[in-house]
Short mmCIF file of C-alpha atoms in Angstrom, two decimals:
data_model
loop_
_atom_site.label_atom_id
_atom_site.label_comp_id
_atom_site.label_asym_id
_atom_site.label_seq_id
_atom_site.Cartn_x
_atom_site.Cartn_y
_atom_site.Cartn_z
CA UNK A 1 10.96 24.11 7.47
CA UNK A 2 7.48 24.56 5.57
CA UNK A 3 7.95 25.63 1.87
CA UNK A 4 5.63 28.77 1.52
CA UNK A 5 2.33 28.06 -0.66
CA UNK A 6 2.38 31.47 -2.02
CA UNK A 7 6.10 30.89 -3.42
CA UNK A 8 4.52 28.12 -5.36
CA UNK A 9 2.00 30.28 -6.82
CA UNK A 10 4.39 32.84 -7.79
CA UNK A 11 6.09 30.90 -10.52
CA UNK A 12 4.78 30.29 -14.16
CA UNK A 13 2.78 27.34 -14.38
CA UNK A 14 3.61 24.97 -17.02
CA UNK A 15 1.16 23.88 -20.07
CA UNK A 16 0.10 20.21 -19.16
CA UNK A 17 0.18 18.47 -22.40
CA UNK A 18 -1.95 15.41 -23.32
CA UNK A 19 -1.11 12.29 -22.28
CA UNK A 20 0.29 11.26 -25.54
CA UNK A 21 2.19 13.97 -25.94
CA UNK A 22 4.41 13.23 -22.61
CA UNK A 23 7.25 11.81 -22.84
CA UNK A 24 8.32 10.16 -19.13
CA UNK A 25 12.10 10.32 -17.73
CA UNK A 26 14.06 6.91 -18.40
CA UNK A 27 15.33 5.43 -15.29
CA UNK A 28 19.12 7.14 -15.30
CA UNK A 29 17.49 10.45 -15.44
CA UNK A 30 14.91 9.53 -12.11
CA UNK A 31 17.54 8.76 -10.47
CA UNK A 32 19.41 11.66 -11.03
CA UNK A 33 15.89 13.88 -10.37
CA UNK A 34 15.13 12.12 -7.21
CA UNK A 35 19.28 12.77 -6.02
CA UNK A 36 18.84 16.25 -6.31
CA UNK A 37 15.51 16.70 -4.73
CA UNK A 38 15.93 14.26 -1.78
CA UNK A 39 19.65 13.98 -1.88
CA UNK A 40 21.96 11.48 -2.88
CA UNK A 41 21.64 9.33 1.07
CA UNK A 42 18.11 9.54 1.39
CA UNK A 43 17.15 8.94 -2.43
CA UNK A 44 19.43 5.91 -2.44
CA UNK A 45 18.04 4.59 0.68
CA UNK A 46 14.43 5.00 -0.63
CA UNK A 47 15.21 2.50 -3.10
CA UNK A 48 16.99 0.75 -1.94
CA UNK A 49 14.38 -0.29 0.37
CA UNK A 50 11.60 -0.75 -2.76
CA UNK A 51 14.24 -3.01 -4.38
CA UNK A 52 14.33 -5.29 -0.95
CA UNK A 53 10.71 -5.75 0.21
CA UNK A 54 8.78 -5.06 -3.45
CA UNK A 55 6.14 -7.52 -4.24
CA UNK A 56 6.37 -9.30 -0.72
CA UNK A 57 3.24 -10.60 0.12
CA UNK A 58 4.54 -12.16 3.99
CA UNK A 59 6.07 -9.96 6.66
CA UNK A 60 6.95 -6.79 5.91
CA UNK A 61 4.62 -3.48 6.51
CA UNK A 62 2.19 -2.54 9.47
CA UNK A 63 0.23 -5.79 8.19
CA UNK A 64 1.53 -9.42 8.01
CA UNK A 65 -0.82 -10.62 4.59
CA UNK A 66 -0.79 -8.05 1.53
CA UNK A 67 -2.96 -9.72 -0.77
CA UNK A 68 -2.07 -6.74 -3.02
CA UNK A 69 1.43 -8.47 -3.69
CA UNK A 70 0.60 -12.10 -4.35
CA UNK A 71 0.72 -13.33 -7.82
CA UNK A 72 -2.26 -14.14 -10.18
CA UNK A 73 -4.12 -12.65 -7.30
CA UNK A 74 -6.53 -10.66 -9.64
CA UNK A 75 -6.59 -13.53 -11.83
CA UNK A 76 -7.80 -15.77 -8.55
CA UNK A 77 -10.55 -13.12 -7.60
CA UNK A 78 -12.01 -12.09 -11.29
CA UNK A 79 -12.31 -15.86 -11.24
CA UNK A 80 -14.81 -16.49 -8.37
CA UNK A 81 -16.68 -13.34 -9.40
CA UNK A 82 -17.25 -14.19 -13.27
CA UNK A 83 -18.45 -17.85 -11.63
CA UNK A 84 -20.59 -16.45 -9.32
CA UNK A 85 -22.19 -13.96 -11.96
CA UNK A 86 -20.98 -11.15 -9.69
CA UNK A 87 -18.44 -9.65 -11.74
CA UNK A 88 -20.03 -7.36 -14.59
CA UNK A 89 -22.65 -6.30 -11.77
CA UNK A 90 -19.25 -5.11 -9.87
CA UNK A 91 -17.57 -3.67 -12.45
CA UNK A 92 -20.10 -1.11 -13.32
CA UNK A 93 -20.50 -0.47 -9.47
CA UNK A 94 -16.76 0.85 -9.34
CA UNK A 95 -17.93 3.44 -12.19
CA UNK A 96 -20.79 5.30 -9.62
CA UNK A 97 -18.64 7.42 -8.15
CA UNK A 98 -19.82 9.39 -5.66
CA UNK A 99 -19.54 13.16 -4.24
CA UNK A 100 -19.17 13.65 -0.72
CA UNK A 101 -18.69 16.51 1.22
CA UNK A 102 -17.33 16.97 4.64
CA UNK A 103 -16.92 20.16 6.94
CA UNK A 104 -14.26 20.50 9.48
CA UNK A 105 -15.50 22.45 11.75
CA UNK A 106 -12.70 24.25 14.41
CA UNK A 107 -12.35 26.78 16.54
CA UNK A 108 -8.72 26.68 15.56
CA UNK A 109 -9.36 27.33 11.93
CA UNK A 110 -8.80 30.80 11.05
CA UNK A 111 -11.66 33.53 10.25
CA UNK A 112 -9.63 33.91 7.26
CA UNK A 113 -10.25 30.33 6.05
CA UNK A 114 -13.69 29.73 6.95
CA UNK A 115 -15.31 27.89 3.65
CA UNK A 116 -12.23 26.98 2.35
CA UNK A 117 -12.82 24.36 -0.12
CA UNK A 118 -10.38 20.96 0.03
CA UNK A 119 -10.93 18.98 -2.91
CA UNK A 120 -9.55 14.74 -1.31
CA UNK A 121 -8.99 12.47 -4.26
CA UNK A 122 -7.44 8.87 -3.03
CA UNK A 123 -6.79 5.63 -4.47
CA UNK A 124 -7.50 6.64 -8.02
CA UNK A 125 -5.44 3.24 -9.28
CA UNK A 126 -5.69 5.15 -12.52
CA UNK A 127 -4.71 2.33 -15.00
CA UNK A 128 -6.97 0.06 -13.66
CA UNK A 129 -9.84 2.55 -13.17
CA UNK A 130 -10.61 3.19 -16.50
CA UNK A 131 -14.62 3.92 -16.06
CA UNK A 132 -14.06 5.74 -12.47
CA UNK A 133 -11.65 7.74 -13.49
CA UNK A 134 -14.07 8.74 -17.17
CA UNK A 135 -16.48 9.72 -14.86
CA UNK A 136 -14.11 11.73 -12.49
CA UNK A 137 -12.83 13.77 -14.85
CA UNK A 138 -16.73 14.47 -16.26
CA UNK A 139 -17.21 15.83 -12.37
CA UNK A 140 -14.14 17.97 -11.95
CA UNK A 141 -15.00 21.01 -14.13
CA UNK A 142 -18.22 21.86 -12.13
CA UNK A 143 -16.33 21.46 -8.98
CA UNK A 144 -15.23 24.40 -7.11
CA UNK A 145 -12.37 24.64 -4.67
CA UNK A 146 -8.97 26.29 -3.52
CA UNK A 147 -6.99 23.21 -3.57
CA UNK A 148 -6.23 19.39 -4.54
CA UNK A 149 -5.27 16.60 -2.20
CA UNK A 150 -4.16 13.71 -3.55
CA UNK A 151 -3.66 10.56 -0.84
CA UNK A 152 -1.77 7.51 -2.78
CA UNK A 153 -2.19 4.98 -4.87
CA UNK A 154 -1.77 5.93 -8.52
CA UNK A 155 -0.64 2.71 -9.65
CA UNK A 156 -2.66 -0.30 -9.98
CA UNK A 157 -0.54 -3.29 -8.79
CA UNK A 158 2.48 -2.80 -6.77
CA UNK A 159 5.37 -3.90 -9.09
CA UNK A 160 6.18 -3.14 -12.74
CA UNK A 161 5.80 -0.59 -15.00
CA UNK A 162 4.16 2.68 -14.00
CA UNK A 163 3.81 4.78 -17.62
CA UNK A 164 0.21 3.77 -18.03
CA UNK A 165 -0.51 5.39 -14.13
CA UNK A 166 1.27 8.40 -15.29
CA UNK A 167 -0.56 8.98 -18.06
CA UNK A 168 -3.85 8.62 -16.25
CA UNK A 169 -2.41 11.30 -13.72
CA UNK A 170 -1.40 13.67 -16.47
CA UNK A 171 -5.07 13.66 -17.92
CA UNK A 172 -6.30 14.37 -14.34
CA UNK A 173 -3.48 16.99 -13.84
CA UNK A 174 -5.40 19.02 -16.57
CA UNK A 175 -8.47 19.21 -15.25
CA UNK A 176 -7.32 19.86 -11.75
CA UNK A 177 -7.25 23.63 -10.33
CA UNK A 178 -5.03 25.30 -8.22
CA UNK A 179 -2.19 23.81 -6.48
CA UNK A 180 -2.32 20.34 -6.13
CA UNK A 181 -0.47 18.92 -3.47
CA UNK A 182 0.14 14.98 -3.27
CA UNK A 183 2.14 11.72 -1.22
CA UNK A 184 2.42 8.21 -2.34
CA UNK A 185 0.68 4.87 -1.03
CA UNK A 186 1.87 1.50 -1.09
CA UNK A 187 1.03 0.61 -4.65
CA UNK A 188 3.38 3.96 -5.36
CA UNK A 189 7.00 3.95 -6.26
CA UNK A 190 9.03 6.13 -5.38
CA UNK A 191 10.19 6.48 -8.96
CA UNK A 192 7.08 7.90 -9.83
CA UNK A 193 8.08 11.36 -7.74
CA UNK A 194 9.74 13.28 -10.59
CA UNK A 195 7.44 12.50 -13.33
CA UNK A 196 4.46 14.11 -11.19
CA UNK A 197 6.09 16.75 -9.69
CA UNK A 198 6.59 17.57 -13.90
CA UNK A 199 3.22 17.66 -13.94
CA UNK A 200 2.22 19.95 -11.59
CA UNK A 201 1.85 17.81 -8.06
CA UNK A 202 3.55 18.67 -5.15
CA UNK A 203 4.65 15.65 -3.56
CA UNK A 204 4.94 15.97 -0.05
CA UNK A 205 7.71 13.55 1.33
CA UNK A 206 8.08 14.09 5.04
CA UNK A 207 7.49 17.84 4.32
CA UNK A 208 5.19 20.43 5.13
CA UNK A 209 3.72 23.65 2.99
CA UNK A 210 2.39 26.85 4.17
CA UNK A 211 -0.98 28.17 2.69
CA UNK A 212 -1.73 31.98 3.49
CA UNK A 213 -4.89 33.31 3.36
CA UNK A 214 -6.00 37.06 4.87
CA UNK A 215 -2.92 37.49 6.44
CA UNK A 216 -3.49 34.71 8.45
CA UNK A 217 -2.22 30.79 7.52
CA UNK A 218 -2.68 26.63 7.62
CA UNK A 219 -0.37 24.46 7.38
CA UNK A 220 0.11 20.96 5.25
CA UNK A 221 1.96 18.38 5.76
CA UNK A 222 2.54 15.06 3.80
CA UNK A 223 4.60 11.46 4.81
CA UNK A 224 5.91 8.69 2.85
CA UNK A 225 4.29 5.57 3.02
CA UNK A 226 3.93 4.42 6.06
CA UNK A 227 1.61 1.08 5.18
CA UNK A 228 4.19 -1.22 3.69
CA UNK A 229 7.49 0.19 3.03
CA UNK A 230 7.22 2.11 6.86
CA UNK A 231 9.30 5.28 5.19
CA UNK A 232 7.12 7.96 7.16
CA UNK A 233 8.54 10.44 9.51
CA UNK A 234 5.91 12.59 11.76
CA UNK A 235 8.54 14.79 13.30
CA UNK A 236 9.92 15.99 10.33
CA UNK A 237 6.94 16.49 8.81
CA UNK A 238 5.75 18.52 11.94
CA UNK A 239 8.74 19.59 13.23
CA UNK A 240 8.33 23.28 11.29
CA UNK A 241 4.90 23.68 12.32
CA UNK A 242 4.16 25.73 15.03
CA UNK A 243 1.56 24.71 17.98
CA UNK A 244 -0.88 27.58 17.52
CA UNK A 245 -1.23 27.24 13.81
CA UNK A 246 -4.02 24.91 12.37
CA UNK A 247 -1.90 22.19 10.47
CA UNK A 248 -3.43 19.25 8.69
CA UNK A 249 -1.86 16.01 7.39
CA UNK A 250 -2.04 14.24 4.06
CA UNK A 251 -1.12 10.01 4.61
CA UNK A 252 -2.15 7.51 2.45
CA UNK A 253 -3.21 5.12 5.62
CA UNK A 254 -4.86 6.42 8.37
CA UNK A 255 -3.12 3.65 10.91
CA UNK A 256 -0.62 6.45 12.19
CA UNK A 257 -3.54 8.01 13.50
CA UNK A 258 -2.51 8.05 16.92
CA UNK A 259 1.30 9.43 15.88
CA UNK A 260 -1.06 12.31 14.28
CA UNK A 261 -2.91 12.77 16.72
CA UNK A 262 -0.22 13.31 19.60
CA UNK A 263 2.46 14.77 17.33
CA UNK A 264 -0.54 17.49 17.21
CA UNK A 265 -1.95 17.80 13.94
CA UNK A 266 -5.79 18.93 13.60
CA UNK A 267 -6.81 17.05 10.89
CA UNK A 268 -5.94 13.82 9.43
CA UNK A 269 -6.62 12.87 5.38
CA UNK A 270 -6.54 9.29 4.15
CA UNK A 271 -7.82 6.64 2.29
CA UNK A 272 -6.32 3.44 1.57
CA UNK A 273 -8.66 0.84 2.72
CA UNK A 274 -11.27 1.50 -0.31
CA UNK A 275 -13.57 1.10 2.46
CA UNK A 276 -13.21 -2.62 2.33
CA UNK A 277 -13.99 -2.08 -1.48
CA UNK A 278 -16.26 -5.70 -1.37
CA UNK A 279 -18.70 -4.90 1.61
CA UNK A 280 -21.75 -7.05 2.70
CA UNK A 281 -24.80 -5.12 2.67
CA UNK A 282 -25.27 -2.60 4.75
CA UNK A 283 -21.53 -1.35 3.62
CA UNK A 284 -20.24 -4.18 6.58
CA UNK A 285 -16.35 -4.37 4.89
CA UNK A 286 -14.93 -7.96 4.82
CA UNK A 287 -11.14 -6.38 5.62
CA UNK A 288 -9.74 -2.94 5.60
CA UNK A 289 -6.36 -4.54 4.52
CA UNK A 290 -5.31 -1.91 7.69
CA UNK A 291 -4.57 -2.65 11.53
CA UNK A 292 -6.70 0.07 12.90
CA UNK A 293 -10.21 -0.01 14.13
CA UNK A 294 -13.36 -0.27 11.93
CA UNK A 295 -14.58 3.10 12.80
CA UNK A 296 -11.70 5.17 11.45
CA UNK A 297 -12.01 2.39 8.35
CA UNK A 298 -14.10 5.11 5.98
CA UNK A 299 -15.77 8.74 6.11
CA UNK A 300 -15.35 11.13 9.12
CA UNK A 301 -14.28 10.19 12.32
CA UNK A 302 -12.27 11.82 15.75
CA UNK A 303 -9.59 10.68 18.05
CA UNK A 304 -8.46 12.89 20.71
CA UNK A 305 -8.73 16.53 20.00
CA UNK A 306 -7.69 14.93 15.72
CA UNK A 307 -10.38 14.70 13.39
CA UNK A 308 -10.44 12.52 10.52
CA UNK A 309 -11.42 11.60 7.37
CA UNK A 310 -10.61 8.41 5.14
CA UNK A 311 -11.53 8.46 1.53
CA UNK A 312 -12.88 5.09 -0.12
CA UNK A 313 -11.37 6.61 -3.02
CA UNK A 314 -12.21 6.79 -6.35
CA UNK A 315 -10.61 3.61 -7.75
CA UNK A 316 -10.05 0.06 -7.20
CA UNK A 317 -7.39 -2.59 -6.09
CA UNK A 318 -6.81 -5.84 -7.52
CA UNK A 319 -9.77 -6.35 -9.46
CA UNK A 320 -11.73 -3.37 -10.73
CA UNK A 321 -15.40 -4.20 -8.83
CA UNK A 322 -17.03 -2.93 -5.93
CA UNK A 323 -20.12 -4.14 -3.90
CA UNK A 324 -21.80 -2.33 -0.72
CA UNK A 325 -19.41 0.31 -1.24
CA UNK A 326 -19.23 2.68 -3.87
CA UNK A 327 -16.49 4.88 -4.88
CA UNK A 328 -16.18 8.54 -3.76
CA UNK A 329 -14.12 11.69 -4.40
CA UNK A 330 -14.61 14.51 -1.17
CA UNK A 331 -14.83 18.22 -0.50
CA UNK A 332 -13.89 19.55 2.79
CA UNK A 333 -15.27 22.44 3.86
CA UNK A 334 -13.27 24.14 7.00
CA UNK A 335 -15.32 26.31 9.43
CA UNK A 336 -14.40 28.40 11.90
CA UNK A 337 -16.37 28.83 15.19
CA UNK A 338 -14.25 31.76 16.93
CA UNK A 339 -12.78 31.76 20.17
CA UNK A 340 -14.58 30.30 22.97
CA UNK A 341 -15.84 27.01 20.77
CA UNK A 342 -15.20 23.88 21.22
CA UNK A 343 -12.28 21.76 19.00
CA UNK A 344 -12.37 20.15 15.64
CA UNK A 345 -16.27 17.84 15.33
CA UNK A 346 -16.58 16.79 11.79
CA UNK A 347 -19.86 16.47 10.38
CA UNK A 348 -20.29 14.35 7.31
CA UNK A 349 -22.87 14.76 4.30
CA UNK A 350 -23.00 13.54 0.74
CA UNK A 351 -24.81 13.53 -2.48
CA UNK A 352 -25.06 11.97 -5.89
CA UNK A 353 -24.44 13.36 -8.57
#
């Protein structure tokens, strides 16, 4: 079933500390934590599968290449851009990060929620981000909104140690407001879970959450991975929600777009393919690193009676640069037309700031 939002809100929030101040669970104690919240089978499983296809760069995942996973490939890439004079040009390109805002507008939505304020992070890659995420967490405090979606990718590579992610995530924990609900991408271990649940994120793992508003409520639902280690599951995540109810879902690739779509969910939120992070000009991406098509690749977009949205993020993969496609944090706005309307049509907008 959904967990109730309001539930959440009841109980005593805890003081986020610094970063320094935090001291992260050693491995016998994650694997304890993530026993008792996902049970002993399916938290064994989980990582059991990590352990089998982590750092594989041929094979395994909805794509056959993950460039992501191949050694010295940062090394390989920084390379060509320092020779080509590219590379400093780049690297203060990932720092612009941009504010875009996005209405969802439904006649599904309740009265109740009209202007309710989504605030979409994605792809923040924190310890490899270092400017980006400076300059995100000089934007948050002049931000207003009723709550945080986070969608994947805290981690910069894919393998290794995570404490240096974690730490980035507690500093943005701080400045967050309001519930902040959260799943993992394909950079993301799943031994990460307990650690930012500590902090304050909700990590949504096949599971759904009930926000209530007026009297009258959304729902939001978040899967697993479903990019490389494939550990998503739609119907559970939907199976509590009923039909009549606006529901959205939280995935760190939007390639299960059609499973979204029919399992019936009204909105879709992403990122993952950084927009194809190194675009030619006129923001043409080179690869999306996903197997879906170019138009659901980055900002707002509709299949079916499903709209859309997938973040660029904030942060970057492999090497910390960006060209023809700068970096973005979003704020949906959801509007309600009343009965009679027709469904879900996005409408897109953004601004510097």
């Amino acid at each position: 079933m959904c967990a109730h939002h309001q539930s959440d809100l009841e109980k005593p929030r805890m003081k986020h500390l610094s970063a320094a101040a935090i001291r992260f669970l050693v491995p016998d104690d994650i694997q304890e934590k993530l026993e008792r919240r996902l049970g002993r089978l399916h938290a064994r499983q989980r990582l059991g599968i990590e352990m089998d296809h982590e750092a594989q760069v041929f094979g395994q995942g909805l794509n056959f290449f993950h460039i992501e996973n191949l050694l010295f490939s940062h090394t390989l890439l920084e390379g060509v851009l320092r020779l080509s004079g590219l590379y400093w040009q780049g690297r203060r390109n990932a720092a612009k990060l941009l504010l875009r805002r996005n209405e969802i507008v439904s006649r599904r939505i309740p009265k109740a929620f009209d202007g309710f304020r989504i605030l979409h992070l994605s792809d923040l890659h924190t310890d490899m981000s270092q400017q980006a995420m400076v300059r995100l967490l000089d934007l948050l405090p002049g931000l207003e909104y009723e709550l945080c979606v986070l969608t994947g990718d805290y981690r910069g590579k894919t393998i290794g140690p995570f404490d240096l992610s974690l730490a980035g995530m507690a500093r943005l924990r701080e400045a967050l407001k309001g519930p902040v609900y959260g799943v993992l991408g394909n950079h993301d271990t799943i031994r990460m879970v307990p650690d930012l649940e500590g902090m304050g994120i909700r990590m949504l793992l096949n599971e759904c959450v009930v926000t209530e508003r007026g009297g009258h409520r959304i729902h939001l639902a978040g899967i697993d991975d479903a990019h490389f280690f494939r550990v998503d599951n739609i119907e559970k995540a939907a199976d509590a929600v009923p039909h009549e109810d606006f529901s959205i879902l939280l995935s760190h690739t939007p390639e299960i777009y059609r499973q979204a779509a029919h399992a019936g969910f009204d909105l879709l939120l992403s990122g993952h393919t950084h927009g194809g992070q190194i675009c030619l000009p006129g923001g043409i991406p080179i690869t999306l690193d996903a197997a879906l098509p170019r138009s659901l690749g980055s900002g707002a977009w509709k299949y079916r009676d499903m709209a859309g949205y997938t973040s660029v993020g904030a942060g970057s993969s492999v090497v910390p640069v960006r060209f023809n496609c700068p970096p973005e944090i979003t704020l949906h706005y959801l509007r309600s037309t009343g009965k009679g309307q027709t469904s879900i049509r996005p409408v897109a907008d953004f601004e510097r700031i």
